[in-house]
Amino acid sequence: MAPLLDVRGLRISIATDGGLLHPVRGVDLSVERGETLAIVGESGCGKSMTAQAILGLLPRKARLSAERIDFDGASLIGLNQRQWRGLRGRRIAMIFQDPMTAFDPCYRIGDQIAEIVRRHRPESAAPRAMAAMLGRVGVSAPEDRLGQYPHQLSGGLRQRMMIATALLCQPDLIIADEPTTALDVTIQAQILRLLADLQKETSVGLVVITHDLGVVAGIADRITVMYGGEVVETGAAGAILTSPGHPYTQGLLDCIPTPGETARRTTLGYIPGTVPRPVGELTACNFADRCPHVEPACRQSRVGLAAHDGGRSVRCLLAGARQSRKVEPA
Ligand SMILES: Nc1ncnc2c1ncn2[C@@H]1O[C@H](COP(=O)(O)OP(=O)(O)OP(=O)(O)O)[C@@H](O)[C@H]1O
Ligand SMILES: [Mg+2]
């Protein structure tokens, strides 16, 4: 059966006063029903642009091209606004970073949830159905909460309300773009675990977008690592987290604080430099300037994704050699 979401060769360019930008440079990704895919990378890697393309929410000046963007067997390329309205919320739901901006501060939270849900699944907008769903996402005394205003709820509760709203619409795919960045670490872990648990029950496909590889460990089935608008590594979460094939993935892993290791490690790892501005066509490995293993060949031509052990694909000329030699970064 075809994947729930199947994206091939997605490219996005934007004309700006500073020249033509290429925030997404040929991205492939797929999500099966009941699967959690994490898209990970630093700020500016093109994660949100990729999500916006899948949701038909790109900025007007952005230009998209793709070999295919298929959702449940049908193409999402070239849909009109009416067709998008039929899909967004109802079949593809989005959970945003800051739940404060998702709710209007002037109206009671229950009225707002009911209005959104009624548009897509009228039967789920009944107060009893809403309260039951709030209970499932861990909101206590849900009837009372529905009568409150957004500012009366903590960030964690607002986020749970947003997840409940998305689930009440019974979508086939949920895209959560940095859903927990505004929350503290314990609440982050709870919310992500909750999303992953609910997702397994309902067999909805879930895409979690984050810059923090640590938060997806334990919830993602597969991980796609993006750097500078490209996929640099993709594969099963276990393989990527235990033996990363790309130096960038390794760098992201080194940035995660590990309990017990803190005594041995006096400083947390970091990746020197910044994500390059997405200008011009690539003629070399995009990560070369920040890579601890860089060799002259890395700067001579663009590097393609290649298959490696553990069912992974890695965009690094030296990935195979480094894995077999187990060379530690300098
Ligand atoms: N409306 C826009 N106009 C011009 N450039 C944009 C616009 N939105 C994003 N960009 C650029 O596109 C690139 C990718 O942005 P994107 O928002 O997809 O990154 P991201 O990976 O989601 O980062 P973050 O973790 O900060 O959310 C960046 O270089 C960004 O500056
Ligand atoms: Mg983003």
mmCIF file of C-alpha atoms in Angstrom, residues 2-158:
data_model
loop_
_atom_site.group_PDB
_atom_site.id
_atom_site.type_symbol
_atom_site.label_atom_id
_atom_site.label_comp_id
_atom_site.label_asym_id
_atom_site.label_seq_id
_atom_site.Cartn_x
_atom_site.Cartn_y
_atom_site.Cartn_z
ATOM 1 C CA ALA A 2 1.259 3.514 -0.779
ATOM 2 C CA PRO A 3 2.479 5.558 2.212
ATOM 3 C CA LEU A 4 0.011 7.984 3.794
ATOM 4 C CA LEU A 5 2.277 10.868 2.817
ATOM 5 C CA ASP A 6 4.822 10.554 0.033
ATOM 6 C CA VAL A 7 6.975 13.571 -0.837
ATOM 7 C CA ARG A 8 9.609 13.330 -3.595
ATOM 8 C CA GLY A 9 11.999 16.010 -4.817
ATOM 9 C CA LEU A 10 10.374 18.935 -2.981
ATOM 10 C CA ARG A 11 12.037 22.235 -3.846
ATOM 11 C CA ILE A 12 11.047 25.674 -2.591
ATOM 12 C CA SER A 13 12.519 28.979 -3.662
ATOM 13 C CA ILE A 14 11.672 32.503 -2.543
ATOM 14 C CA ALA A 15 12.531 35.739 -4.337
ATOM 15 C CA THR A 16 13.677 38.319 -1.770
ATOM 16 C CA ASP A 17 15.322 41.748 -1.957
ATOM 17 C CA GLY A 18 18.562 39.987 -1.030
ATOM 18 C CA GLY A 19 18.278 37.560 -3.988
ATOM 19 C CA LEU A 20 16.730 34.173 -4.682
ATOM 20 C CA LEU A 21 16.659 31.834 -1.654
ATOM 21 C CA HIS A 22 16.430 28.029 -1.812
ATOM 22 C CA PRO A 23 15.198 27.020 1.661
ATOM 23 C CA VAL A 24 14.281 23.492 0.483
ATOM 24 C CA ARG A 25 16.535 21.817 -2.091
ATOM 25 C CA GLY A 26 14.992 18.497 -3.109
ATOM 26 C CA VAL A 27 13.540 16.815 -0.035
ATOM 27 C CA ASP A 28 12.106 13.271 -0.007
ATOM 28 C CA LEU A 29 10.064 11.993 2.920
ATOM 29 C CA SER A 30 7.304 9.541 3.611
ATOM 30 C CA VAL A 31 5.009 8.687 6.509
ATOM 31 C CA GLU A 32 3.030 5.492 6.933
ATOM 32 C CA ARG A 33 -0.265 5.193 8.800
ATOM 33 C CA GLY A 34 0.413 4.752 12.512
ATOM 34 C CA GLU A 35 4.010 5.906 12.139
ATOM 35 C CA THR A 36 5.868 8.761 13.828
ATOM 36 C CA LEU A 37 8.417 10.559 11.686
ATOM 37 C CA ALA A 38 10.642 13.165 13.339
ATOM 38 C CA ILE A 39 12.146 15.905 11.157
ATOM 39 C CA VAL A 40 15.163 17.291 12.976
ATOM 40 C CA GLY A 41 17.620 20.105 12.255
ATOM 41 C CA GLU A 42 18.842 23.475 13.494
ATOM 42 C CA SER A 43 17.005 26.728 12.970
ATOM 43 C CA GLY A 44 16.815 27.696 9.288
ATOM 44 C CA CYS A 45 17.214 24.178 7.855
ATOM 45 C CA GLY A 46 13.874 24.312 6.022
ATOM 46 C CA LYS A 47 11.776 22.166 8.374
ATOM 47 C CA SER A 48 8.815 24.543 8.663
ATOM 48 C CA MET A 49 8.896 25.385 4.946
ATOM 49 C CA THR A 50 8.628 21.668 4.202
ATOM 50 C CA ALA A 51 5.632 21.389 6.564
ATOM 51 C CA GLN A 52 4.020 24.496 5.085
ATOM 52 C CA ALA A 53 4.350 23.011 1.598
ATOM 53 C CA ILE A 54 2.564 19.825 2.729
ATOM 54 C CA LEU A 55 -0.239 21.941 4.241
ATOM 55 C CA GLY A 56 -0.535 24.361 1.309
ATOM 56 C CA LEU A 57 0.457 27.231 3.602
ATOM 57 C CA LEU A 58 3.632 28.532 1.924
ATOM 58 C CA PRO A 59 4.170 32.311 1.788
ATOM 59 C CA ARG A 60 2.709 33.770 -1.432
ATOM 60 C CA LYS A 61 6.105 34.640 -2.840
ATOM 61 C CA ALA A 62 7.396 31.086 -2.413
ATOM 62 C CA ARG A 63 7.653 28.851 -5.498
ATOM 63 C CA LEU A 64 7.264 25.113 -5.093
ATOM 64 C CA SER A 65 8.221 22.263 -7.385
ATOM 65 C CA ALA A 66 8.129 18.550 -6.629
ATOM 66 C CA GLU A 67 8.121 15.233 -8.392
ATOM 67 C CA ARG A 68 5.199 14.367 -6.118
ATOM 68 C CA ILE A 69 3.432 15.319 -2.879
ATOM 69 C CA ASP A 70 0.880 12.553 -2.466
ATOM 70 C CA PHE A 71 -1.465 12.241 0.490
ATOM 71 C CA ASP A 72 -3.507 9.045 0.802
ATOM 72 C CA GLY A 73 -2.887 8.312 -2.867
ATOM 73 C CA ALA A 74 -3.932 11.726 -4.249
ATOM 74 C CA SER A 75 -1.696 14.618 -5.257
ATOM 75 C CA LEU A 76 -1.637 17.786 -3.137
ATOM 76 C CA ILE A 77 0.058 19.769 -5.888
ATOM 77 C CA GLY A 78 -2.067 22.508 -7.407
ATOM 78 C CA LEU A 79 -5.104 22.192 -5.109
ATOM 79 C CA ASN A 80 -7.364 25.246 -4.963
ATOM 80 C CA GLN A 81 -8.362 26.996 -1.705
ATOM 81 C CA ARG A 82 -11.665 25.150 -1.465
ATOM 82 C CA GLN A 83 -9.905 21.785 -1.761
ATOM 83 C CA TRP A 84 -7.339 22.824 0.886
ATOM 84 C CA ARG A 85 -10.113 23.854 3.273
ATOM 85 C CA GLY A 86 -11.589 20.377 2.906
ATOM 86 C CA LEU A 87 -8.267 18.792 3.884
ATOM 87 C CA ARG A 88 -6.722 21.034 6.521
ATOM 88 C CA GLY A 89 -7.952 20.330 10.024
ATOM 89 C CA ARG A 90 -10.186 17.512 8.826
ATOM 90 C CA ARG A 91 -7.660 15.144 7.230
ATOM 91 C CA ILE A 92 -4.306 16.844 7.932
ATOM 92 C CA ALA A 93 -4.087 18.649 11.278
ATOM 93 C CA MET A 94 -1.345 20.973 12.435
ATOM 94 C CA ILE A 95 -0.181 21.576 15.999
ATOM 95 C CA PHE A 96 1.780 24.792 16.305
ATOM 96 C CA GLN A 97 4.598 25.835 18.579
ATOM 97 C CA ASP A 98 2.801 28.402 20.699
ATOM 98 C CA PRO A 99 -0.688 27.393 21.785
ATOM 99 C CA MET A 100 -1.318 30.951 23.058
ATOM 100 C CA THR A 101 -1.428 32.230 19.495
ATOM 101 C CA ALA A 102 -3.748 29.401 18.417
ATOM 102 C CA PHE A 103 -6.522 30.486 20.791
ATOM 103 C CA ASP A 104 -8.188 33.902 20.873
ATOM 104 C CA PRO A 105 -7.725 35.427 24.358
ATOM 105 C CA CYS A 106 -11.238 36.976 24.266
ATOM 106 C CA TYR A 107 -13.305 33.779 24.057
ATOM 107 C CA ARG A 108 -13.813 30.794 26.324
ATOM 108 C CA ILE A 109 -11.665 27.852 25.321
ATOM 109 C CA GLY A 110 -14.630 25.457 24.994
ATOM 110 C CA ASP A 111 -16.416 27.752 22.512
ATOM 111 C CA GLN A 112 -13.277 28.014 20.422
ATOM 112 C CA ILE A 113 -12.651 24.270 20.335
ATOM 113 C CA ALA A 114 -16.321 23.657 19.483
ATOM 114 C CA GLU A 115 -16.180 26.132 16.593
ATOM 115 C CA ILE A 116 -13.083 24.513 15.064
ATOM 116 C CA VAL A 117 -14.341 20.959 15.528
ATOM 117 C CA ARG A 118 -17.879 21.744 14.257
ATOM 118 C CA ARG A 119 -16.405 22.891 10.953
ATOM 119 C CA HIS A 120 -14.774 19.494 10.368
ATOM 120 C CA ARG A 121 -16.618 16.861 12.451
ATOM 121 C CA PRO A 122 -19.921 18.252 13.770
ATOM 122 C CA GLU A 123 -20.617 15.075 15.779
ATOM 123 C CA SER A 124 -17.399 15.574 17.803
ATOM 124 C CA ALA A 125 -18.306 19.128 18.860
ATOM 125 C CA ALA A 126 -20.826 17.972 21.494
ATOM 126 C CA PRO A 127 -19.724 19.056 24.990
ATOM 127 C CA ARG A 128 -19.603 15.426 26.161
ATOM 128 C CA ALA A 129 -17.342 14.357 23.291
ATOM 129 C CA MET A 130 -15.061 17.342 23.894
ATOM 130 C CA ALA A 131 -14.833 16.708 27.632
ATOM 131 C CA ALA A 132 -14.085 13.023 27.007
ATOM 132 C CA MET A 133 -11.243 13.891 24.649
ATOM 133 C CA LEU A 134 -9.815 16.430 27.121
ATOM 134 C CA GLY A 135 -9.839 13.667 29.715
ATOM 135 C CA ARG A 136 -7.917 11.408 27.328
ATOM 136 C CA VAL A 137 -5.196 14.001 26.841
ATOM 137 C CA GLY A 138 -4.802 14.284 30.613
ATOM 138 C CA VAL A 139 -6.838 17.419 31.408
ATOM 139 C CA SER A 140 -8.485 17.058 34.803
ATOM 140 C CA ALA A 141 -11.964 18.540 35.469
ATOM 141 C CA PRO A 142 -12.457 19.046 31.705
ATOM 142 C CA GLU A 143 -15.967 20.569 31.966
ATOM 143 C CA ASP A 144 -14.603 23.366 34.175
ATOM 144 C CA ARG A 145 -11.633 23.935 31.894
ATOM 145 C CA LEU A 146 -13.868 24.359 28.850
ATOM 146 C CA GLY A 147 -15.433 27.393 30.539
ATOM 147 C CA GLN A 148 -12.075 29.110 31.094
ATOM 148 C CA TYR A 149 -10.198 31.678 29.009
ATOM 149 C CA PRO A 150 -6.795 30.835 27.431
ATOM 150 C CA HIS A 151 -4.821 33.007 29.888
ATOM 151 C CA GLN A 152 -6.246 31.016 32.819
ATOM 152 C CA LEU A 153 -4.481 27.862 31.591
ATOM 153 C CA SER A 154 -0.812 26.929 31.835
ATOM 154 C CA GLY A 155 1.219 26.450 28.651
ATOM 155 C CA GLY A 156 1.084 22.681 29.092
ATOM 156 C CA LEU A 157 -2.711 22.710 29.428
ATOM 157 C CA ARG A 158 -3.151 24.951 26.394
#
